[in-house]
PDB file of C-alpha atoms in Angstrom:
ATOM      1  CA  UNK A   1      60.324 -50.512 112.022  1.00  0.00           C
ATOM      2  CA  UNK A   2      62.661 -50.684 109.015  1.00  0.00           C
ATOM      3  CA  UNK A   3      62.596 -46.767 108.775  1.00  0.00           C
ATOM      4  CA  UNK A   4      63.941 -46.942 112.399  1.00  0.00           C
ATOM      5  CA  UNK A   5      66.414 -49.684 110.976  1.00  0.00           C
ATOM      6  CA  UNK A   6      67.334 -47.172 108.516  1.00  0.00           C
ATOM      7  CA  UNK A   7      67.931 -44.168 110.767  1.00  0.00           C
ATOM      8  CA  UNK A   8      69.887 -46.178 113.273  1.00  0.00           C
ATOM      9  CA  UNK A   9      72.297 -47.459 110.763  1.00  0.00           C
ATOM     10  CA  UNK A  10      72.155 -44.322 109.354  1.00  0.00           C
ATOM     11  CA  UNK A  11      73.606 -42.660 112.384  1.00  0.00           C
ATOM     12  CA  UNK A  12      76.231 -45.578 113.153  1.00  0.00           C
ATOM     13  CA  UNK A  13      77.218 -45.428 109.604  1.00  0.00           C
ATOM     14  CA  UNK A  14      77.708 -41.548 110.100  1.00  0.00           C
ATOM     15  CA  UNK A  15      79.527 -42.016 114.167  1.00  0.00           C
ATOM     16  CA  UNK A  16      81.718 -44.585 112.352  1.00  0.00           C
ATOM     17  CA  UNK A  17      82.897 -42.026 109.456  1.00  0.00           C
ATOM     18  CA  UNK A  18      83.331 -39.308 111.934  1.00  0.00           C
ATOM     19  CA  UNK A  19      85.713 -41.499 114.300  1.00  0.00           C
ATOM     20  CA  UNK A  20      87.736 -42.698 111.554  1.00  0.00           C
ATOM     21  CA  UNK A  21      88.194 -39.441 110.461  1.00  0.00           C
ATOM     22  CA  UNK A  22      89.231 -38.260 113.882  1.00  0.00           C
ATOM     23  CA  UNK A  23      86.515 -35.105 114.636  1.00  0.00           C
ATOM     24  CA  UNK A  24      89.646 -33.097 115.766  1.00  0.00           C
ATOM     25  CA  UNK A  25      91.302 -32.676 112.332  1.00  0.00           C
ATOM     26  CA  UNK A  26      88.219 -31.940 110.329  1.00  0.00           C
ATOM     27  CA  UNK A  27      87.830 -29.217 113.172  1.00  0.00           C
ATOM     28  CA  UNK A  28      91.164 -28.080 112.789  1.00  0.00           C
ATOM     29  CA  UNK A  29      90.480 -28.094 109.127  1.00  0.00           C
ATOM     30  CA  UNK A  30      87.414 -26.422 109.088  1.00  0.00           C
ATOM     31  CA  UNK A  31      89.033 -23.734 111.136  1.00  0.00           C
ATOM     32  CA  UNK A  32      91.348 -22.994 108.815  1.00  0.00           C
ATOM     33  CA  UNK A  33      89.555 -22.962 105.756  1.00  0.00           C
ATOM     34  CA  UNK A  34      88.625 -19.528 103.805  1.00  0.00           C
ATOM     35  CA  UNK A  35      84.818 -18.826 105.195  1.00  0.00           C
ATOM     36  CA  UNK A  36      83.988 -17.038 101.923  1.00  0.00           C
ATOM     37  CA  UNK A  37      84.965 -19.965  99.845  1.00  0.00           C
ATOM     38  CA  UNK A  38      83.276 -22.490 102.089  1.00  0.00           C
ATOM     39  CA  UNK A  39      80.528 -20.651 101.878  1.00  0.00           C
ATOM     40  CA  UNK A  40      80.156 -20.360  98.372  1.00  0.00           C
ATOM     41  CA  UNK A  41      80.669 -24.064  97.919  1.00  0.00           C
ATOM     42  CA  UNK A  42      77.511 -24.808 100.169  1.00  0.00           C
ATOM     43  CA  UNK A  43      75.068 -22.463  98.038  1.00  0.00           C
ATOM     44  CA  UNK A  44      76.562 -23.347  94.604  1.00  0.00           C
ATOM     45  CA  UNK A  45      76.585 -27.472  95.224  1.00  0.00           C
ATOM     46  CA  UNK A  46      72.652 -27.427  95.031  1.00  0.00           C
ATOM     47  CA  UNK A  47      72.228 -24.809  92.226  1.00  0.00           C
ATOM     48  CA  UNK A  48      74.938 -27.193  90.504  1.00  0.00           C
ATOM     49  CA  UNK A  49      73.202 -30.543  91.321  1.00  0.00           C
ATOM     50  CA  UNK A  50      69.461 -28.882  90.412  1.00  0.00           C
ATOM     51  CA  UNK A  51      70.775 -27.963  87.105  1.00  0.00           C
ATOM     52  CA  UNK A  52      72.552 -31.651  86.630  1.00  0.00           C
ATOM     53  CA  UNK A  53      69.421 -33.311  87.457  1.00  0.00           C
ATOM     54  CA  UNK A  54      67.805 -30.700  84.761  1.00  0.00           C
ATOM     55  CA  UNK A  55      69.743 -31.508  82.113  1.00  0.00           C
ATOM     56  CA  UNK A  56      69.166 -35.749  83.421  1.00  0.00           C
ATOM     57  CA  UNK A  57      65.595 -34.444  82.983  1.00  0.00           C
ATOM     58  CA  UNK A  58      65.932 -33.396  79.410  1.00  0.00           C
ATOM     59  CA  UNK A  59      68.461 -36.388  78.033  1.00  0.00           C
ATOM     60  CA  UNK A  60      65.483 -38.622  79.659  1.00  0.00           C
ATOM     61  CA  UNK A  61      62.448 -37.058  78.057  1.00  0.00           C
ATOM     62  CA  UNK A  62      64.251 -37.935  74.475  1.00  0.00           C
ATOM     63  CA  UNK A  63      63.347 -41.636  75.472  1.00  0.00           C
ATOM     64  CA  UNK A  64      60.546 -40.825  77.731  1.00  0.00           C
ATOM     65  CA  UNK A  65      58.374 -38.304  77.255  1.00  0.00           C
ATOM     66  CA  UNK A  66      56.308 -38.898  80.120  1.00  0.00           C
ATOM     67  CA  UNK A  67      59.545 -38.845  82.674  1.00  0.00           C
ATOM     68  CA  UNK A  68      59.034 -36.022  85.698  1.00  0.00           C
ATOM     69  CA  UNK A  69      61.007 -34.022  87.392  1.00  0.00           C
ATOM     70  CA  UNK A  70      60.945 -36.207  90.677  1.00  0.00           C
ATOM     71  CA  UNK A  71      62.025 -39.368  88.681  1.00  0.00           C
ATOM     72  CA  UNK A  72      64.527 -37.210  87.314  1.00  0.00           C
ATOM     73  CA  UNK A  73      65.855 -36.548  90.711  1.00  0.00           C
ATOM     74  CA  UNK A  74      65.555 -39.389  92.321  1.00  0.00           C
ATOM     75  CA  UNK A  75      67.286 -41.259  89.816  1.00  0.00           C
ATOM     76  CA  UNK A  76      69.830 -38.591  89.640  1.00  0.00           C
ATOM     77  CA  UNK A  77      70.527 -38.443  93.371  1.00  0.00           C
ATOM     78  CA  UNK A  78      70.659 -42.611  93.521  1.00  0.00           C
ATOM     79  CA  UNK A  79      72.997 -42.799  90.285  1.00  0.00           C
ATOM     80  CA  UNK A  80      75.331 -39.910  92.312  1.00  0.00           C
ATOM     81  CA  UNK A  81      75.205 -41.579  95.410  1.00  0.00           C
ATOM     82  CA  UNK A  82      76.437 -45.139  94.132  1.00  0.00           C
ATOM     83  CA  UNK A  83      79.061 -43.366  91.952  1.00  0.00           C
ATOM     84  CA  UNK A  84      80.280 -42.127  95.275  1.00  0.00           C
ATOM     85  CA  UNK A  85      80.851 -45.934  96.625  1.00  0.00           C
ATOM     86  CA  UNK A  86      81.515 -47.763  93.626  1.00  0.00           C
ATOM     87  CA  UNK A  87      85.459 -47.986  91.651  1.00  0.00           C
ATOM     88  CA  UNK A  88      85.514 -45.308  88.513  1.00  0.00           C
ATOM     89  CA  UNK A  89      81.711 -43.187  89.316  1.00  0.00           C
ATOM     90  CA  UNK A  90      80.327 -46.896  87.759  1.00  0.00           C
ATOM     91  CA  UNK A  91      77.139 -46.522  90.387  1.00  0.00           C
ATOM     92  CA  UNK A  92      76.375 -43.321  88.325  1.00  0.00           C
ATOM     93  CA  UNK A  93      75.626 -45.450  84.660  1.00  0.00           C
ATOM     94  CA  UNK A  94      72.853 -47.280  87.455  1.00  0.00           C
ATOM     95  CA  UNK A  95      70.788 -44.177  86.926  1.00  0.00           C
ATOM     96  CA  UNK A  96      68.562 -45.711  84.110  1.00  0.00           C
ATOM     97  CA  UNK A  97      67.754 -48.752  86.481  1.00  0.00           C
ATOM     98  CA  UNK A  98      65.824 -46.308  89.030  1.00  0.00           C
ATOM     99  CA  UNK A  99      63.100 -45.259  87.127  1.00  0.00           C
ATOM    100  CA  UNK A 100      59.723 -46.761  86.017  1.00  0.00           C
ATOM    101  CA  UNK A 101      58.938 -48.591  83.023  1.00  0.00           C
ATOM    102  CA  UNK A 102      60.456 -49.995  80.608  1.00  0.00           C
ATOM    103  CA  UNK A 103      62.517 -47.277  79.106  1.00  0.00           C
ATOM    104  CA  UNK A 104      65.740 -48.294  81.313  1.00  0.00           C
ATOM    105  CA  UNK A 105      68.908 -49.724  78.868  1.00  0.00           C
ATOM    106  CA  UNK A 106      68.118 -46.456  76.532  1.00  0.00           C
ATOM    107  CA  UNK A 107      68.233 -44.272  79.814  1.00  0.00           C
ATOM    108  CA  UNK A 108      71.413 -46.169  80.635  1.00  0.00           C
ATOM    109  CA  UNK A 109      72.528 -44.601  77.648  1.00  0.00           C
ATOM    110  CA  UNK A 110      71.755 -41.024  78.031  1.00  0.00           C
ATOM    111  CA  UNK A 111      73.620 -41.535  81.112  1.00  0.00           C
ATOM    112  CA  UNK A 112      76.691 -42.472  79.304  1.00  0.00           C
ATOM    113  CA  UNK A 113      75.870 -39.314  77.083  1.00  0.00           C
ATOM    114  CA  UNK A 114      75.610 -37.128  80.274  1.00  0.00           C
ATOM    115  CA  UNK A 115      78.811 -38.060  81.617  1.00  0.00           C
ATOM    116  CA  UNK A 116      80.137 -37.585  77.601  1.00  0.00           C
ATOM    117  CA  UNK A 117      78.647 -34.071  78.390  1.00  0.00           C
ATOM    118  CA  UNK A 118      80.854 -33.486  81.755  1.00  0.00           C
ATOM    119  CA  UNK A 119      83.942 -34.560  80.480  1.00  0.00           C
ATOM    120  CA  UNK A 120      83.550 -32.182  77.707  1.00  0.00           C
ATOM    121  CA  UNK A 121      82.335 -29.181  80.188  1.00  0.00           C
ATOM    122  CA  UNK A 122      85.378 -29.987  82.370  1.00  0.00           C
ATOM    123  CA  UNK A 123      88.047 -29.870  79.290  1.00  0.00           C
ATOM    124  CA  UNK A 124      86.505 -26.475  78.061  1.00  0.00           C
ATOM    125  CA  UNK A 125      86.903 -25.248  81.662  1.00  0.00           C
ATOM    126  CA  UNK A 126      90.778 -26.921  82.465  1.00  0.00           C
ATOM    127  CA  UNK A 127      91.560 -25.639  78.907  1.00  0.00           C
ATOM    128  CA  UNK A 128      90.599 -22.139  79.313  1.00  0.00           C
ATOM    129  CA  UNK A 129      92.371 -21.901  82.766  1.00  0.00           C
ATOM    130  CA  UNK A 130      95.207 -23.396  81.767  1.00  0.00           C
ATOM    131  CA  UNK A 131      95.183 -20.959  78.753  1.00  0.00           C
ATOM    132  CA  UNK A 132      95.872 -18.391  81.325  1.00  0.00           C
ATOM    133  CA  UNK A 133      99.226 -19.718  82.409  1.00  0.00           C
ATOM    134  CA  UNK A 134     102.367 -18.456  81.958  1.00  0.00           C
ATOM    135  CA  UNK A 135     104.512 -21.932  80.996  1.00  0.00           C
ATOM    136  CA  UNK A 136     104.046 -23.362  77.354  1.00  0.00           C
ATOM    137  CA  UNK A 137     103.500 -26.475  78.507  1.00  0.00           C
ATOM    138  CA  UNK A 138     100.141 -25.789  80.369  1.00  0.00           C
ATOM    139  CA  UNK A 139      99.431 -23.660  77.761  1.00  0.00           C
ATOM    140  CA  UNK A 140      99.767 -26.192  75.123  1.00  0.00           C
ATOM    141  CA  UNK A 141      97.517 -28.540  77.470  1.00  0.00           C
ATOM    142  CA  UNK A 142      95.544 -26.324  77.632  1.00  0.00           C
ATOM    143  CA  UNK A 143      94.840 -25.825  74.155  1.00  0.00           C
ATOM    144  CA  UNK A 144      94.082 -29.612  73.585  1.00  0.00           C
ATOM    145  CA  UNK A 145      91.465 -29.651  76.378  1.00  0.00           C
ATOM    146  CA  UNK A 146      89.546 -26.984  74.438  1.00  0.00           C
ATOM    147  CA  UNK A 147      90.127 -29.095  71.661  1.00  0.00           C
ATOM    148  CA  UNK A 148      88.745 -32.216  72.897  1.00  0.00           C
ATOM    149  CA  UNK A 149      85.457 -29.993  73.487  1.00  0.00           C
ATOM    150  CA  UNK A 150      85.264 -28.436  70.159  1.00  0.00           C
ATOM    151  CA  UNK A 151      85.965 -31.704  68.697  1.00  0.00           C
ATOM    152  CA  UNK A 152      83.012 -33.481  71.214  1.00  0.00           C
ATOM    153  CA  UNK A 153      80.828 -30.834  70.312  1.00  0.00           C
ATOM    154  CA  UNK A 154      80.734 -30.952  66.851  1.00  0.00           C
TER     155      UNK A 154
END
């Protein structure tokens, strides 16, 4: 019965979304987008998350030894899908409170670290790119993004 429950509101949930969203402008959108580049979103978003929830999976054997590769994803996938609803990714520093034992405020910490570990990925990435671009101002912005990595890293 609540597995019903859960389907049902599931699917009102998802009729709800869709008719907010008016179906006829995410078709008109999806019509125009680049099929190449919507394609290569859809297989690189799993090889992404796997590898996020691999490097969850090594952060949480530091405190737990013992910690698998299914409580690394579930937690992972719980912690991602309240950062979704919740103001600022919060939801996402949740992650430690999904697992078992006893082991949860340190793994609330490695989650911190994690996102620590993003932020820096994301400045190396926005600073190279913007490395590549023509005004001195993005340049210069640039240049301080790779330096907030270098300077994160060691």
């Amino acid at each position: 019965m609540r597995q019903a429950l859960a389907y049902l509101s599931t699917a009102l949930l998802l009729g709800l979304i869709l008719w907010w969203a008016k179906p006829s402008v995410i078709l008109e959108s999806l019509q125009s987008a680049e099929l190449g580049v919507l394609g290569l979103a859809l297989l690189l978003t799993p090889v992404v998350i796997a590898l996020k929830i691999w490097r969850w999976l090594i952060l949480a054997r530091t405190v737990d030894p013992d910690f698998s590769v299914p409580d690394a994803a579930r937690s992972y996938l719980v912690g991602l899908a309240l950062a979704t609803v919740t103001p600022l990714a919060a939801g996402e520093a949740m992650r430690g409170m999904f697992v078992k034992g006893g082991s949860r405020a340190q793994l609330t910490g490695k989650t911190i670290l994690d996102k620590f570990i993003d932020l820096a990925s994301l400045s190396l990435f926005a600073g190279v790119g913007l490395l590549f671009i023509d005004h001195a101002q993005q340049r210069a912005v640039g240049a301080l993004l790779c330096s907030v990595f270098v300077a994160f890293v060691f």
